[in-house]
PDB file of C-alpha atoms and ligand atoms in Angstrom:
ATOM      1  CA  UNK A 265     -25.533 -32.063  27.514  1.00 74.00           C
ATOM      2  CA  UNK A 266     -26.362 -33.812  24.478  1.00 85.00           C
ATOM      3  CA  UNK A 267     -29.358 -33.572  22.095  1.00 88.00           C
ATOM      4  CA  UNK A 268     -31.461 -35.518  19.755  1.00 87.00           C
ATOM      5  CA  UNK A 269     -34.184 -35.414  17.561  1.00 87.00           C
ATOM      6  CA  UNK A 270     -37.513 -35.159  19.698  1.00 90.00           C
ATOM      7  CA  UNK A 271     -41.104 -34.352  19.008  1.00 93.00           C
ATOM      8  CA  UNK A 272     -42.374 -34.532  15.438  1.00 96.00           C
ATOM      9  CA  UNK A 273     -43.771 -30.950  14.352  1.00 97.00           C
ATOM     10  CA  UNK A 274     -44.601 -31.432  10.735  1.00 98.00           C
ATOM     11  CA  UNK A 275     -44.887 -35.083   9.451  1.00 98.00           C
ATOM     12  CA  UNK A 276     -43.370 -36.143   6.034  1.00 98.00           C
ATOM     13  CA  UNK A 277     -46.837 -36.318   4.536  1.00 98.00           C
ATOM     14  CA  UNK A 278     -47.626 -32.801   5.669  1.00 98.00           C
ATOM     15  CA  UNK A 279     -44.520 -31.409   4.224  1.00 98.00           C
ATOM     16  CA  UNK A 280     -45.245 -33.297   0.876  1.00 98.00           C
ATOM     17  CA  UNK A 281     -48.560 -31.790   0.783  1.00 98.00           C
ATOM     18  CA  UNK A 282     -47.412 -28.202   1.359  1.00 98.00           C
ATOM     19  CA  UNK A 283     -44.615 -28.392  -0.743  1.00 98.00           C
ATOM     20  CA  UNK A 284     -47.064 -29.519  -3.809  1.00 98.00           C
ATOM     21  CA  UNK A 285     -49.436 -26.639  -3.027  1.00 98.00           C
ATOM     22  CA  UNK A 286     -46.459 -24.116  -3.005  1.00 98.00           C
ATOM     23  CA  UNK A 287     -45.280 -25.283  -6.305  1.00 98.00           C
ATOM     24  CA  UNK A 288     -48.786 -25.091  -7.721  1.00 98.00           C
ATOM     25  CA  UNK A 289     -49.068 -21.421  -6.568  1.00 98.00           C
ATOM     26  CA  UNK A 290     -45.611 -20.515  -7.775  1.00 98.00           C
ATOM     27  CA  UNK A 291     -46.471 -22.433 -11.310  1.00 98.00           C
ATOM     28  CA  UNK A 292     -49.602 -20.196 -11.532  1.00 98.00           C
ATOM     29  CA  UNK A 293     -47.955 -16.965 -10.598  1.00 98.00           C
ATOM     30  CA  UNK A 294     -45.353 -17.180 -12.986  1.00 98.00           C
ATOM     31  CA  UNK A 295     -47.257 -18.679 -15.616  1.00 98.00           C
ATOM     32  CA  UNK A 296     -45.584 -17.938 -19.094  1.00 98.00           C
ATOM     33  CA  UNK A 297     -42.476 -16.780 -17.507  1.00 98.00           C
ATOM     34  CA  UNK A 298     -39.452 -18.484 -16.483  1.00 98.00           C
ATOM     35  CA  UNK A 299     -37.365 -18.707 -13.158  1.00 98.00           C
ATOM     36  CA  UNK A 300     -34.199 -19.160 -11.711  1.00 98.00           C
ATOM     37  CA  UNK A 301     -34.478 -21.068  -8.259  1.00 98.00           C
ATOM     38  CA  UNK A 302     -31.730 -20.124  -6.013  1.00 98.00           C
ATOM     39  CA  UNK A 303     -31.040 -22.777  -3.331  1.00 98.00           C
ATOM     40  CA  UNK A 304     -29.523 -21.366  -0.193  1.00 97.00           C
ATOM     41  CA  UNK A 305     -27.220 -24.143   0.934  1.00 97.00           C
ATOM     42  CA  UNK A 306     -27.143 -26.440   2.815  1.00 96.00           C
ATOM     43  CA  UNK A 307     -30.550 -26.040   4.702  1.00 96.00           C
ATOM     44  CA  UNK A 308     -32.762 -25.441   1.878  1.00 98.00           C
ATOM     45  CA  UNK A 309     -31.309 -28.265  -0.446  1.00 98.00           C
ATOM     46  CA  UNK A 310     -34.034 -31.285   0.647  1.00 98.00           C
ATOM     47  CA  UNK A 311     -36.978 -28.584   0.176  1.00 98.00           C
ATOM     48  CA  UNK A 312     -35.615 -27.024  -3.080  1.00 98.00           C
ATOM     49  CA  UNK A 313     -35.284 -30.655  -4.502  1.00 98.00           C
ATOM     50  CA  UNK A 314     -38.931 -31.407  -3.807  1.00 98.00           C
ATOM     51  CA  UNK A 315     -40.336 -28.061  -4.545  1.00 98.00           C
ATOM     52  CA  UNK A 316     -38.725 -27.835  -8.218  1.00 98.00           C
ATOM     53  CA  UNK A 317     -40.333 -31.138  -9.191  1.00 98.00           C
ATOM     54  CA  UNK A 318     -43.787 -29.608  -8.552  1.00 98.00           C
ATOM     55  CA  UNK A 319     -42.944 -26.774 -10.668  1.00 98.00           C
ATOM     56  CA  UNK A 320     -44.564 -26.604 -14.500  1.00 98.00           C
ATOM     57  CA  UNK A 321     -42.820 -23.208 -15.461  1.00 98.00           C
ATOM     58  CA  UNK A 322     -39.552 -23.575 -17.120  1.00 98.00           C
ATOM     59  CA  UNK A 323     -36.960 -23.587 -14.123  1.00 98.00           C
ATOM     60  CA  UNK A 324     -33.268 -23.171 -14.002  1.00 98.00           C
ATOM     61  CA  UNK A 325     -31.437 -23.754 -10.563  1.00 98.00           C
ATOM     62  CA  UNK A 326     -28.550 -22.412  -8.892  1.00 98.00           C
ATOM     63  CA  UNK A 327     -26.807 -22.355  -5.427  1.00 98.00           C
ATOM     64  CA  UNK A 328     -25.467 -20.055  -3.016  1.00 98.00           C
ATOM     65  CA  UNK A 329     -23.676 -20.531   0.129  1.00 96.00           C
ATOM     66  CA  UNK A 330     -23.755 -17.817   2.772  1.00 93.00           C
ATOM     67  CA  UNK A 331     -22.627 -17.568   6.436  1.00 87.00           C
ATOM     68  CA  UNK A 332     -23.029 -14.902   8.868  1.00 73.00           C
ATOM     69  CA  UNK A 333     -19.966 -12.720   9.584  1.00 62.00           C
ATOM     70  CA  UNK A 334     -17.634 -13.550  12.435  1.00 54.00           C
ATOM     71  CA  UNK A 335     -17.816 -16.214  14.955  1.00 52.00           C
ATOM     72  CA  UNK A 336     -20.733 -14.624  17.342  1.00 52.00           C
ATOM     73  CA  UNK A 337     -23.865 -16.927  17.265  1.00 51.00           C
ATOM     74  CA  UNK A 338     -25.832 -13.525  16.954  1.00 57.00           C
ATOM     75  CA  UNK A 339     -26.578 -12.564  13.302  1.00 60.00           C
ATOM     76  CA  UNK A 340     -25.058  -9.309  12.527  1.00 67.00           C
ATOM     77  CA  UNK A 341     -26.766  -8.748   9.260  1.00 71.00           C
ATOM     78  CA  UNK A 342     -23.555  -8.789   7.265  1.00 78.00           C
ATOM     79  CA  UNK A 343     -23.406 -12.004   5.544  1.00 86.00           C
ATOM     80  CA  UNK A 344     -20.175 -13.594   4.021  1.00 90.00           C
ATOM     81  CA  UNK A 345     -20.701 -15.333   0.496  1.00 94.00           C
ATOM     82  CA  UNK A 346     -18.939 -18.650   0.728  1.00 95.00           C
ATOM     83  CA  UNK A 347     -20.390 -19.338  -2.870  1.00 97.00           C
ATOM     84  CA  UNK A 348     -21.994 -17.115  -5.406  1.00 97.00           C
ATOM     85  CA  UNK A 349     -24.130 -18.006  -8.314  1.00 98.00           C
ATOM     86  CA  UNK A 350     -22.729 -19.426 -11.542  1.00 97.00           C
ATOM     87  CA  UNK A 351     -25.519 -17.896 -13.628  1.00 97.00           C
ATOM     88  CA  UNK A 352     -26.235 -14.326 -14.831  1.00 98.00           C
ATOM     89  CA  UNK A 353     -29.428 -13.274 -13.450  1.00 98.00           C
ATOM     90  CA  UNK A 354     -29.876  -9.956 -15.239  1.00 98.00           C
ATOM     91  CA  UNK A 355     -33.169  -9.596 -16.495  1.00 98.00           C
ATOM     92  CA  UNK A 356     -34.612 -12.879 -15.026  1.00 98.00           C
ATOM     93  CA  UNK A 357     -37.086 -14.009 -12.372  1.00 98.00           C
ATOM     94  CA  UNK A 358     -35.312 -15.047  -9.337  1.00 98.00           C
ATOM     95  CA  UNK A 359     -36.816 -17.057  -6.666  1.00 98.00           C
ATOM     96  CA  UNK A 360     -34.763 -17.536  -3.488  1.00 98.00           C
ATOM     97  CA  UNK A 361     -35.509 -20.795  -1.896  1.00 98.00           C
ATOM     98  CA  UNK A 362     -34.769 -20.734   2.000  1.00 98.00           C
ATOM     99  CA  UNK A 363     -35.016 -23.228   4.719  1.00 97.00           C
ATOM    100  CA  UNK A 364     -36.211 -21.120   7.416  1.00 96.00           C
ATOM    101  CA  UNK A 365     -36.402 -17.409   8.296  1.00 95.00           C
ATOM    102  CA  UNK A 366     -35.321 -16.432  11.682  1.00 92.00           C
ATOM    103  CA  UNK A 367     -34.314 -12.861  12.343  1.00 91.00           C
ATOM    104  CA  UNK A 368     -34.588 -12.271   8.538  1.00 93.00           C
ATOM    105  CA  UNK A 369     -31.154 -10.827   8.451  1.00 91.00           C
ATOM    106  CA  UNK A 370     -29.737 -13.389   6.083  1.00 91.00           C
ATOM    107  CA  UNK A 371     -32.285 -13.025   3.493  1.00 93.00           C
ATOM    108  CA  UNK A 372     -32.580  -9.188   3.627  1.00 93.00           C
ATOM    109  CA  UNK A 373     -28.733  -9.074   2.644  1.00 93.00           C
ATOM    110  CA  UNK A 374     -29.168 -11.748  -0.039  1.00 95.00           C
ATOM    111  CA  UNK A 375     -32.302 -10.090  -1.531  1.00 96.00           C
ATOM    112  CA  UNK A 376     -30.588  -6.564  -1.783  1.00 95.00           C
ATOM    113  CA  UNK A 377     -27.214  -8.411  -3.059  1.00 96.00           C
ATOM    114  CA  UNK A 378     -29.025 -10.126  -5.840  1.00 97.00           C
ATOM    115  CA  UNK A 379     -31.313  -7.102  -6.823  1.00 98.00           C
ATOM    116  CA  UNK A 380     -28.137  -5.222  -7.517  1.00 98.00           C
ATOM    117  CA  UNK A 381     -27.585  -7.518 -10.482  1.00 98.00           C
ATOM    118  CA  UNK A 382     -30.613  -6.241 -11.918  1.00 98.00           C
ATOM    119  CA  UNK A 383     -33.076  -9.199 -12.315  1.00 98.00           C
ATOM    120  CA  UNK A 384     -36.430  -8.758 -13.506  1.00 98.00           C
ATOM    121  CA  UNK A 385     -38.036  -9.886 -10.141  1.00 98.00           C
ATOM    122  CA  UNK A 386     -36.753 -11.218  -6.685  1.00 98.00           C
ATOM    123  CA  UNK A 387     -38.929 -13.319  -4.665  1.00 98.00           C
ATOM    124  CA  UNK A 388     -38.510 -15.421  -1.519  1.00 98.00           C
ATOM    125  CA  UNK A 389     -39.751 -18.984  -0.890  1.00 98.00           C
ATOM    126  CA  UNK A 390     -39.158 -20.275   2.550  1.00 98.00           C
ATOM    127  CA  UNK A 391     -40.353 -23.427   3.979  1.00 98.00           C
ATOM    128  CA  UNK A 392     -40.628 -22.295   7.377  1.00 98.00           C
ATOM    129  CA  UNK A 393     -41.090 -18.847   9.240  1.00 97.00           C
ATOM    130  CA  UNK A 394     -40.368 -17.833  12.489  1.00 95.00           C
ATOM    131  CA  UNK A 395     -42.238 -14.563  12.763  1.00 92.00           C
ATOM    132  CA  UNK A 396     -41.743 -13.970  16.203  1.00 91.00           C
ATOM    133  CA  UNK A 397     -37.771 -13.641  15.930  1.00 87.00           C
ATOM    134  CA  UNK A 398     -37.855 -11.067  12.881  1.00 90.00           C
ATOM    135  CA  UNK A 399     -35.793  -8.205  13.261  1.00 89.00           C
ATOM    136  CA  UNK A 400     -36.216  -6.624   9.716  1.00 92.00           C
ATOM    137  CA  UNK A 401     -38.705  -5.746   7.352  1.00 92.00           C
ATOM    138  CA  UNK A 402     -38.263  -8.692   5.069  1.00 93.00           C
ATOM    139  CA  UNK A 403     -41.494 -10.266   3.855  1.00 93.00           C
ATOM    140  CA  UNK A 404     -41.563 -13.720   2.253  1.00 96.00           C
ATOM    141  CA  UNK A 405     -43.720 -14.163  -0.667  1.00 98.00           C
ATOM    142  CA  UNK A 406     -44.307 -17.963  -0.165  1.00 98.00           C
ATOM    143  CA  UNK A 407     -44.247 -19.707   3.330  1.00 98.00           C
ATOM    144  CA  UNK A 408     -44.816 -23.269   3.891  1.00 98.00           C
ATOM    145  CA  UNK A 409     -45.254 -23.183   7.494  1.00 98.00           C
ATOM    146  CA  UNK A 410     -45.160 -20.848  10.508  1.00 97.00           C
ATOM    147  CA  UNK A 411     -43.727 -22.134  13.508  1.00 96.00           C
ATOM    148  CA  UNK A 412     -43.143 -21.059  16.974  1.00 93.00           C
ATOM    149  CA  UNK A 413     -39.873 -20.076  18.404  1.00 93.00           C
ATOM    150  CA  UNK A 414     -38.291 -23.672  18.918  1.00 93.00           C
ATOM    151  CA  UNK A 415     -34.939 -25.066  17.533  1.00 94.00           C
ATOM    152  CA  UNK A 416     -35.924 -27.346  15.142  1.00 95.00           C
ATOM    153  CA  UNK A 417     -34.309 -30.018  12.669  1.00 97.00           C
ATOM    154  CA  UNK A 418     -34.980 -32.170   9.872  1.00 98.00           C
ATOM    155  CA  UNK A 419     -35.828 -32.026   6.190  1.00 98.00           C
ATOM    156  CA  UNK A 420     -32.725 -29.933   5.603  1.00 98.00           C
ATOM    157  CA  UNK A 421     -32.296 -28.383   8.874  1.00 97.00           C
ATOM    158  CA  UNK A 422     -29.623 -29.188  11.143  1.00 96.00           C
ATOM    159  CA  UNK A 423     -27.938 -29.099  14.488  1.00 94.00           C
ATOM    160  CA  UNK A 424     -24.263 -29.205  14.271  1.00 93.00           C
ATOM    161  CA  UNK A 425     -24.607 -30.409  10.776  1.00 95.00           C
ATOM    162  CA  UNK A 426     -26.813 -33.425  11.830  1.00 96.00           C
ATOM    163  CA  UNK A 427     -30.392 -34.513  11.262  1.00 97.00           C
ATOM    164  CA  UNK A 428     -30.542 -32.830   7.817  1.00 97.00           C
ATOM    165  CA  UNK A 429     -31.521 -36.224   6.374  1.00 98.00           C
ATOM    166  CA  UNK A 430     -34.907 -36.475   8.440  1.00 98.00           C
ATOM    167  CA  UNK A 431     -37.885 -36.622   6.122  1.00 98.00           C
ATOM    168  CA  UNK A 432     -39.945 -34.705   8.686  1.00 98.00           C
ATOM    169  CA  UNK A 433     -39.577 -31.625  11.127  1.00 98.00           C
ATOM    170  CA  UNK A 434     -38.888 -32.170  14.785  1.00 97.00           C
ATOM    171  CA  UNK A 435     -37.844 -30.371  17.981  1.00 95.00           C
ATOM    172  CA  UNK A 436     -34.285 -30.539  19.145  1.00 92.00           C
ATOM    173  CA  UNK A 437     -34.555 -32.231  22.472  1.00 89.00           C
ATOM    174  CA  UNK A 438     -31.965 -32.138  25.638  1.00 84.00           C
ATOM    175  CA  UNK A 439     -30.880 -35.907  26.477  1.00 86.00           C
ATOM    176  CA  UNK A 440     -29.699 -36.262  30.015  1.00 80.00           C
ATOM    177  CA  UNK A 441     -26.791 -38.228  30.163  1.00 68.00           C
TER     178      UNK A 441
HETATM  179  P1  LIG B 796     -31.709 -15.640   9.880  1.00 59.22           P
HETATM  180  O1  LIG B 796     -30.614 -14.468   9.357  1.00 59.22           O
HETATM  181  O2  LIG B 796     -31.654 -15.198  11.679  1.00 59.22           O
HETATM  182  O3  LIG B 796     -32.954 -15.564   9.361  1.00 59.22           O
HETATM  183  O4  LIG B 796     -31.098 -16.934   9.919  1.00 59.22           O
HETATM  184  C1  LIG B 796     -31.787 -17.896   9.367  1.00 59.22           C
HETATM  185  C2  LIG B 796     -30.899 -19.379   9.302  1.00 59.22           C
HETATM  186  O5  LIG B 796     -30.484 -19.646  10.718  1.00 59.22           O
HETATM  187  C3  LIG B 796     -31.494 -20.301   8.828  1.00 59.22           C
HETATM  188  O6  LIG B 796     -31.202 -20.184   7.368  1.00 59.22           O
HETATM  189  C4  LIG B 796     -30.939 -21.436   9.431  1.00 59.22           C
HETATM  190  O7  LIG B 796     -29.963 -21.905   8.685  1.00 59.22           O
HETATM  191  C5  LIG B 796     -30.706 -20.920  10.743  1.00 59.22           C
HETATM  192  N1  LIG B 796     -31.770 -21.465  11.620  1.00 59.22           N
HETATM  193  C6  LIG B 796     -32.639 -20.594  12.404  1.00 59.22           C
HETATM  194  N2  LIG B 796     -33.600 -21.141  13.123  1.00 59.22           N
HETATM  195  C7  LIG B 796     -33.348 -22.521  12.980  1.00 59.22           C
HETATM  196  C8  LIG B 796     -33.668 -23.632  13.481  1.00 59.22           C
HETATM  197  O8  LIG B 796     -34.748 -23.793  14.271  1.00 59.22           O
HETATM  198  N3  LIG B 796     -33.197 -24.795  13.158  1.00 59.22           N
HETATM  199  C9  LIG B 796     -32.218 -24.746  12.302  1.00 59.22           C
HETATM  200  N4  LIG B 796     -31.340 -23.720  11.702  1.00 59.22           N
HETATM  201  C10 LIG B 796     -32.090 -22.681  12.240  1.00 59.22           C
HETATM  202 MG1  LIG B 797     -30.164 -21.604   5.934  1.00 59.22          MG
END
């Protein structure tokens, strides 16, 4: 079985408009403060680069790469840190920027991991949310779009590392050989 990008769920224009709205809301909420936006690699890289250009508060950026522990496709809740932050976040406002929250296990682990470094605050901004799939009590502070439980690609999200470059969000579709 092979796969291809199928039905478009969120167009490029819808994405850009919503990202601008999120940026306005975040800029408003942190007025007079500064933030460190932390991109969770690789999926959030496209969203992050658009989002930070809409922010009007002082913004620093940093990157983390994580993977679920082990070879199992099921998230275990234990996350391996592949790349840690370069910056010291003590006393800073941390904004974790994620592509999608599914079970929530990755972000739950990450939030607790970063909180241990004594930042002033930690919030989560996710472009996409699959609330149906949640298995933790994690609640994102900023959500771009809620989506149904289908596998989606584009705008940073991949299937086997492909489709991250699409400027829109679409469903992954099976292609009959
Ligand atoms: P969680 O720990 O189950 O919340 O895992 C979230 C991670 O799974 C995201 O950061 C994505 O990398 C990946 N993921 C979940 N759903 C999708 C999807 O529909 N398309 C692409 N990646 C997904
Ligand atoms: Mg991800």
